[in-house]
C-alpha positions as a printed Julia matrix, in Angstrom:
412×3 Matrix{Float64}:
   1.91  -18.64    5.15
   3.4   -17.07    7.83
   1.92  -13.41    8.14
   2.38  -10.07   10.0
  -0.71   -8.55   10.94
  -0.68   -4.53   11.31
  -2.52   -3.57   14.03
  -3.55   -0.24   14.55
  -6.1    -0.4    17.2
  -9.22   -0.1    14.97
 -11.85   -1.87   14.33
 -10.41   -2.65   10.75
  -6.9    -3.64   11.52
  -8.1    -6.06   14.17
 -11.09   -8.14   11.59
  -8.27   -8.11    8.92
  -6.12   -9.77   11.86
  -8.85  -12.26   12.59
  -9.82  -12.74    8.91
  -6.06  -14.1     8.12
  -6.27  -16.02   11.27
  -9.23  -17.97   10.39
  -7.55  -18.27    6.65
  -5.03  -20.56    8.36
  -2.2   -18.68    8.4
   0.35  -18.11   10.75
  -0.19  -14.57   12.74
   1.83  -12.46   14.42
   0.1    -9.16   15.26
   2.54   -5.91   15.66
   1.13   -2.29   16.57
   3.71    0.62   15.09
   4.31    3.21   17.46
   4.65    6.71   15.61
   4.2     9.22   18.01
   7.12   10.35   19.86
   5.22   11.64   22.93
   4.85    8.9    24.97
   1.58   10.4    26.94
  -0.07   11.43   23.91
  -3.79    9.99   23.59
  -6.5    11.0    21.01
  -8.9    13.58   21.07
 -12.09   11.88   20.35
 -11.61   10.57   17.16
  -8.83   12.04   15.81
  -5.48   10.44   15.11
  -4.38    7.2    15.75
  -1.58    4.69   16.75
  -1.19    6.17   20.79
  -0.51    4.54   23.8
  -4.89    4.2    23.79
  -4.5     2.03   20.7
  -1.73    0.25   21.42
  -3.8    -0.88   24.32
  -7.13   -2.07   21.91
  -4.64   -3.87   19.55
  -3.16   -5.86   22.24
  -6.63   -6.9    23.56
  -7.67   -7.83   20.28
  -4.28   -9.82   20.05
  -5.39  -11.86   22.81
  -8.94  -12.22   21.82
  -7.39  -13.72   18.22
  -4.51  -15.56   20.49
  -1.44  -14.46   18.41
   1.55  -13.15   19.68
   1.33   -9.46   19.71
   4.56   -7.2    19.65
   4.72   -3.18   19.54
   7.53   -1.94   17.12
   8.78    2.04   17.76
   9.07    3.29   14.59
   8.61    6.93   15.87
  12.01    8.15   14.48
  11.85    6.52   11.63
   7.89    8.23   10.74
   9.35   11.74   12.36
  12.56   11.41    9.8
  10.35   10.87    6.81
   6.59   11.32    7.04
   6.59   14.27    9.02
   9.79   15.53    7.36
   8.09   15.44    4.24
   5.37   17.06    5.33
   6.93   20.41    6.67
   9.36   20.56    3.71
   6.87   19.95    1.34
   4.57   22.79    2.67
   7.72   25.01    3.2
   8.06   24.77   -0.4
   4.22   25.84   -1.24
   3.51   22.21   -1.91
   0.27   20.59   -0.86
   1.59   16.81    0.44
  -0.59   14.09    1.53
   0.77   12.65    4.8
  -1.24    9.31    4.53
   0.35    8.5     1.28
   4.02    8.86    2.37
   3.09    6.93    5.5
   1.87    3.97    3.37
   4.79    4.27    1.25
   7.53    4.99    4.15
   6.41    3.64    7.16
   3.36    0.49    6.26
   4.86   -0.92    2.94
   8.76   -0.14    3.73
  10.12    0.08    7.08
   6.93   -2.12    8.42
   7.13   -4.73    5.0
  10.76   -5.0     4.14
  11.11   -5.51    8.35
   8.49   -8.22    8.42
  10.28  -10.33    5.08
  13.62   -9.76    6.58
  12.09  -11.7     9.72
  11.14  -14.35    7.61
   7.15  -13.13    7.15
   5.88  -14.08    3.26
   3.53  -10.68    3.52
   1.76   -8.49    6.09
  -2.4    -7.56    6.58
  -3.51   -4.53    6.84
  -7.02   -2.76    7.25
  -7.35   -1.15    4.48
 -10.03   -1.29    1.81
  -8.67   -1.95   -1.33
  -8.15   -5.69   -3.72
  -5.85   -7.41   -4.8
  -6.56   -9.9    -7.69
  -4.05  -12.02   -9.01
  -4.0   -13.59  -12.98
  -1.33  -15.99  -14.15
   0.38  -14.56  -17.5
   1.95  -16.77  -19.87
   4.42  -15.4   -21.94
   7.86  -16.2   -23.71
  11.05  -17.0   -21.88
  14.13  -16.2   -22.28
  15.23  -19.63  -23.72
  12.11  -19.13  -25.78
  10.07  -21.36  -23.66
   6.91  -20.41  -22.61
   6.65  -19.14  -18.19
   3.64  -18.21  -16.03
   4.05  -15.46  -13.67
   1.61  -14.35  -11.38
   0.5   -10.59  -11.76
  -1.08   -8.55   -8.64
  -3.24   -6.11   -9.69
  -4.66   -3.71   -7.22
  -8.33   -2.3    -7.11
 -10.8    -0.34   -5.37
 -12.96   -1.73   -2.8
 -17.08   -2.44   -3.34
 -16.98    0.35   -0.47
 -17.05    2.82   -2.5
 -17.06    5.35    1.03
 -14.12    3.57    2.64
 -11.92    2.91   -0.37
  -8.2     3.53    0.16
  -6.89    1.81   -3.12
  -5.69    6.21   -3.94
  -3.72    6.08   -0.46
  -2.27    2.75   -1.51
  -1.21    3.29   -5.04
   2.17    4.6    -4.21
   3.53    1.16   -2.58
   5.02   -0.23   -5.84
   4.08   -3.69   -7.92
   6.62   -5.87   -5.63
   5.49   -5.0    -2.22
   1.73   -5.14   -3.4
   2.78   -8.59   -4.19
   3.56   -8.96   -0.57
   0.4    -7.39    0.74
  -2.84   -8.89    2.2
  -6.0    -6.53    2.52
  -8.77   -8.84    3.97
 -11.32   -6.13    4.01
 -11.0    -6.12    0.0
 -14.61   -8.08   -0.5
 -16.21   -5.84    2.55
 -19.26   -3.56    1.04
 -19.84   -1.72    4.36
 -18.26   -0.5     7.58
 -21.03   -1.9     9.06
 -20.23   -5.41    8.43
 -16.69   -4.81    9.32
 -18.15   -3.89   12.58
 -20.63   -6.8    12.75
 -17.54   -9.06   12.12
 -15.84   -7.79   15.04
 -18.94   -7.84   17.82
 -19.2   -11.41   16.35
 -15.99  -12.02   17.66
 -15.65  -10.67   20.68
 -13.59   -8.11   19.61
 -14.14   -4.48   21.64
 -13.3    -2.13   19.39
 -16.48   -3.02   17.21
 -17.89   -0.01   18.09
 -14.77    2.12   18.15
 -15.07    5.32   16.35
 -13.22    6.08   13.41
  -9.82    7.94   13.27
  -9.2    10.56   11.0
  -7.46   13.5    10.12
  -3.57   13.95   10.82
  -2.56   11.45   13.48
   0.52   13.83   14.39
  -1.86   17.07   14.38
  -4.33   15.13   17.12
  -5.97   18.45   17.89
  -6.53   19.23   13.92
  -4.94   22.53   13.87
  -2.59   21.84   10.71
  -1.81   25.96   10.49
  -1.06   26.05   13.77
   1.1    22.53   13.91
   2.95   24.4    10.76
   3.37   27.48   12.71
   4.65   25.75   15.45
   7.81   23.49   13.69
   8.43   26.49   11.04
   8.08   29.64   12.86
   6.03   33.0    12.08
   6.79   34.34    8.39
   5.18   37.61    7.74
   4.0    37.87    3.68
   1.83   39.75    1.94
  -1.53   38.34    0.39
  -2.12   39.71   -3.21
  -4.6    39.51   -6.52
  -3.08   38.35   -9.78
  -2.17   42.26  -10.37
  -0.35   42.21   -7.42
  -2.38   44.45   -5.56
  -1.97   43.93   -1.69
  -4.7    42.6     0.2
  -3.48   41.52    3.37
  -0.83   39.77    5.28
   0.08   36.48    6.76
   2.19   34.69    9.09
   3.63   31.98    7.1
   2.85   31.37    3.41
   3.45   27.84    3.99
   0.3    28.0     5.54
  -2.22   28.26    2.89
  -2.89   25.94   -0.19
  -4.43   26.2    -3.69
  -8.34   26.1    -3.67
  -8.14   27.04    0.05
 -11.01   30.08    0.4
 -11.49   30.04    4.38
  -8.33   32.02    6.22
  -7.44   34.71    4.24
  -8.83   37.55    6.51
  -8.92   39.81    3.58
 -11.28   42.56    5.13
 -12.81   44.06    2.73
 -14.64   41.45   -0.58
 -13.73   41.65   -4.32
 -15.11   43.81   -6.51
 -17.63   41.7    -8.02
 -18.8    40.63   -4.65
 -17.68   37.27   -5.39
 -15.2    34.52   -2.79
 -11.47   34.81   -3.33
  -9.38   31.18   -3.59
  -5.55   30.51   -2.91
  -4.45   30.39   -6.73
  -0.33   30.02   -5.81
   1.44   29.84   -3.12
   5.24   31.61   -3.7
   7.35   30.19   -1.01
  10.76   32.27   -2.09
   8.5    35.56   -1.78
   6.65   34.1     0.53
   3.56   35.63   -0.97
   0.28   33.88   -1.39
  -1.69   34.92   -4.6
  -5.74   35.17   -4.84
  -8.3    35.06   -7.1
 -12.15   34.3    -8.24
 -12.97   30.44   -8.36
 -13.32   30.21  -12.26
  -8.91   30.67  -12.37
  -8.45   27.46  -10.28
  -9.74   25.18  -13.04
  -7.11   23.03  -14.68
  -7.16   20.56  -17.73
  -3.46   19.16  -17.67
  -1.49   18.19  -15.28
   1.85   17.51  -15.07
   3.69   14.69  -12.25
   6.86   13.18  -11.09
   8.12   10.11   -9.11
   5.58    7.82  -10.7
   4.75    4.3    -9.63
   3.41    1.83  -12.03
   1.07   -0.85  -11.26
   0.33   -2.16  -14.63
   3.01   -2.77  -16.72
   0.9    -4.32  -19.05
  -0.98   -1.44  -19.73
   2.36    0.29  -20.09
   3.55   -1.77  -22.66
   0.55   -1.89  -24.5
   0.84    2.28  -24.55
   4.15    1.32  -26.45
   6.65    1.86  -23.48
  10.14    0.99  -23.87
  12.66    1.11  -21.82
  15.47    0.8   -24.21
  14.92    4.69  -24.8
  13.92    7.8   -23.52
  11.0     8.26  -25.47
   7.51    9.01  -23.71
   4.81    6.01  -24.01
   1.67    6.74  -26.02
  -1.57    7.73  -24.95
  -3.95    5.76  -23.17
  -7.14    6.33  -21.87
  -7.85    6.79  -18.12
  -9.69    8.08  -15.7
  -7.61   10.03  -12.59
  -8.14   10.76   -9.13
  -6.33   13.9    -6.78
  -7.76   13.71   -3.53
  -8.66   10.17   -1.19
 -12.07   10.68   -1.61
 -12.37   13.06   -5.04
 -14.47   12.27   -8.21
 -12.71   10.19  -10.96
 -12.77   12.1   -14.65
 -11.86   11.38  -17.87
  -8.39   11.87  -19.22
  -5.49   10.35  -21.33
  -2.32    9.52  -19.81
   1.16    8.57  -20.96
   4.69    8.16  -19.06
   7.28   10.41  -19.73
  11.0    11.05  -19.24
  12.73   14.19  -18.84
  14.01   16.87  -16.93
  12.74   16.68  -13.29
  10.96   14.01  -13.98
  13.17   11.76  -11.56
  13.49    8.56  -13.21
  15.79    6.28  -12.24
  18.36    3.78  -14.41
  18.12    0.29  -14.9
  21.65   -2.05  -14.6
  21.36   -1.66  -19.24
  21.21    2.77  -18.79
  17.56    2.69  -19.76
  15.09    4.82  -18.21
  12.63    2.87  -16.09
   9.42    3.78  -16.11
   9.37    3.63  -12.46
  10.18    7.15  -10.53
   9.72    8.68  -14.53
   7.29   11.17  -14.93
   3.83   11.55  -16.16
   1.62   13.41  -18.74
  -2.34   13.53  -18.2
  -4.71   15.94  -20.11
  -8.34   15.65  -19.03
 -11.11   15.26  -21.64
 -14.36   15.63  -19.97
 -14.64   17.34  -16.88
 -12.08   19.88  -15.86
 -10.52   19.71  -11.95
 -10.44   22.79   -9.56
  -7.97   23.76   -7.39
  -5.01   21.08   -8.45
  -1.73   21.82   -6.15
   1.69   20.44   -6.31
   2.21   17.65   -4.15
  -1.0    16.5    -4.21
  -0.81   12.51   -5.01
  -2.72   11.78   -8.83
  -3.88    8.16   -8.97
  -4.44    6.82  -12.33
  -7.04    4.05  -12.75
  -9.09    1.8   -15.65
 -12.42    0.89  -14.02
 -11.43   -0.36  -10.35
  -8.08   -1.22  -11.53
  -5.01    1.02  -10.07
  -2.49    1.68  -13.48
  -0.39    4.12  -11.69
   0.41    7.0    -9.3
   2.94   10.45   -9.5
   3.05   13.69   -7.56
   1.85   16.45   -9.0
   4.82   18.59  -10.38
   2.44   21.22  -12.0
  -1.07   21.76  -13.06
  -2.32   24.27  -15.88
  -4.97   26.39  -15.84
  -7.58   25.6   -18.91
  -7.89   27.71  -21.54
 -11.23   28.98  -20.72
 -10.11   30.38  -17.05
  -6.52   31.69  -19.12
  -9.33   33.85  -21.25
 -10.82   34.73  -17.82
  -7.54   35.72  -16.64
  -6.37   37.93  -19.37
């Protein structure tokens, strides 16, 4: 199988590189240039894919001997990953840059690039599984045809696992996808794998953070591309409090910032409750008002259809699926809980048409009510992964997120 190796520079990129070498398979490595500043290196640890790494990725090419290529796709990652992320923060949105860059940049421009040059799928770093079945079911003649399914799941490294980052790439180019790290409990062996092999960025710190905020100043990255924005910061009576520069500067659940001066009356920490991007205000208030029991999303992705069809899905009509059971995730590394789930279309909710008029459930949106534990500090544009055990069902964005009925008493 002939395969296109994305390598980032890391540690991880370059054993997954190896790994699908020694699996016999035809390599090519390619490092994706994002930055547009051609002299930018990292501070320390943060960021990634500079002129730095694209150095470590071609010496790891030629450790692995494959041909090794470097790709610009800095436009292409300023026109959409970055775009997204200003817009969506200029709209009082919370977006998560990773996830758009997976679904823009790693599993579209980098993926549909790679099969249009004849690759059969590209490797990547990440931690995550895939785990195929065969299915059996009735053809159209009425004979019986196998299909494979792809079914994407969590890594054993339960610290590393980017299976939330990678739920928004879609059923057909996860059936593309190779993630050799999948069976990997630790970093640690990762690393071990790599100083086995000669390779020198086993001991390579980590990136993290926002590769295109190097210096991790987001506020002041937003400042910079969206200007000053004077706004008042209020209470949920509307009492002034303070000011900012630029309401698209703050986000729900954020408590450090706000400069208030002077502390509540009970003594206790204010939190971002809403951000108001048309006023421009930004709204505060005691922890207890940031807890939420139903959510709300849009421009879903669905990785199990199985489980969709089971929850009585179809897309002859426009009706919502039933309930299923679930458990959901809203940050890369947040705690799973408890909820039921069900696909939806309706207004805003984005879904697209089929060739027949029917709604598909892809793009449609999606219901979820929590039943156990409640979530704090839910924002729009926040990415909600939907999972059964390690199994990925799903993905949306969240559209809106209610407060529970218990911080509505508090509130009245």
């Amino acid at each position: 199988m002939r395969v296109l190796a994305a390598m980032s520079g890391g540690v991880d990129s370059a054993v997954a590189a190896a790994l699908a070498v020694e699996a016999g398979h035809e390599v090519v490595g390619v490092h994706m240039a994002l930055s547009r500043n051609r002299e930018q290196f990292r501070a320390g640890s943060r960021g990634c894919c500079s002129i730095e790494d694209a150095g470590d990725a071609r010496r790891a090419a030629d450790v692995l001997g494959i041909p090794y290529y470097v790709w610009d796709l800095s436009e292409r990652f300023e026109d959409t990953v970055v775009a997204d992320f200003l817009s969506e923060y200029e709209a009082g949105r919370t977006p998560n840059p990773c996830v758009r860059c997976n679904e823009h940049i790693k599993f579209e421009a980098l993926l549909d690039k790679a099969t249009a040059l004849g690759f059969d799928a590209v490797a990547t770093g990440h931690y995550a599984q895939v785990l195929t079945r065969e299915v059996t079911e009735p053809g159209p003649d009425g004979e019986p045809v196998t299909r494979t399914v792809h079914e994407l799941h969590r890594s054993p490294n339960e610290a590393k696992d980017q299976s939330y980052v990678l739920a928004v790439m879609g059923p057909e180019r996860l059936a593309r996808s190779i993630f050799p790290l999948g069976g990997f409990a630790s970093k640690d062996e990762v690393r071990e794998e790599a100083e086995r092999r000669g390779l020198s960025v086993s001991n390579k710190p980590d990136s993290y953070d926002i590769c295109f905020v190097s210096d991790g100043d987001t506020q002041g990255f937003l400042k910079s591309r969206l200007g000053a924005r004077t706004g008042e910061i209020v209470d949920t009576e509307g009492e002034v409090l303070g000011e900012h520069e630029g309401a698209y500067a703050f986000t729900v659940g954020q408590r450090k910032g706000l400069a208030l001066g002077r502390p509540a009356a009970d003594g206790k920490p204010r939190y971002v409750l809403e951000v108001e991007p048309v006023s421009n205000r930004v709204v505060v208030g005691p922890a207890e008002l940031l807890t939420v029991d139903r959510i709300v999303g849009d421009r879903s992705v669905w990785l199990a259809d199985d489980v969709l069809a089971g929850a009585g899905w179809d897309a002859s009509t426009s009706a919502a699926s039933d309930w299923f059971e679930a458990t959901v995730q809203v940050r890369a590394h947040g705690v799973p809980v408890p909820a039921r789930v069900r696909a939806v279309v309706g207004p805003g909710a984005g879904a697209p048409e089929d060739p027949t008029g029917a709604a598909s459930a892809q793009g449609a949106g999606m219901e979820v009510e929590l039943t156990g534990e409640t979530l704090r500090g839910v924002a729009a544009g926040q990415s909600l992964v939907v999972y059964q055990g390690t199994r990925v069902i799903g993905q949306s964005t969240v559209q809106r997120a209610y407060r529970a009925a218990r911080a509505t008493s508090l509130a009245g």
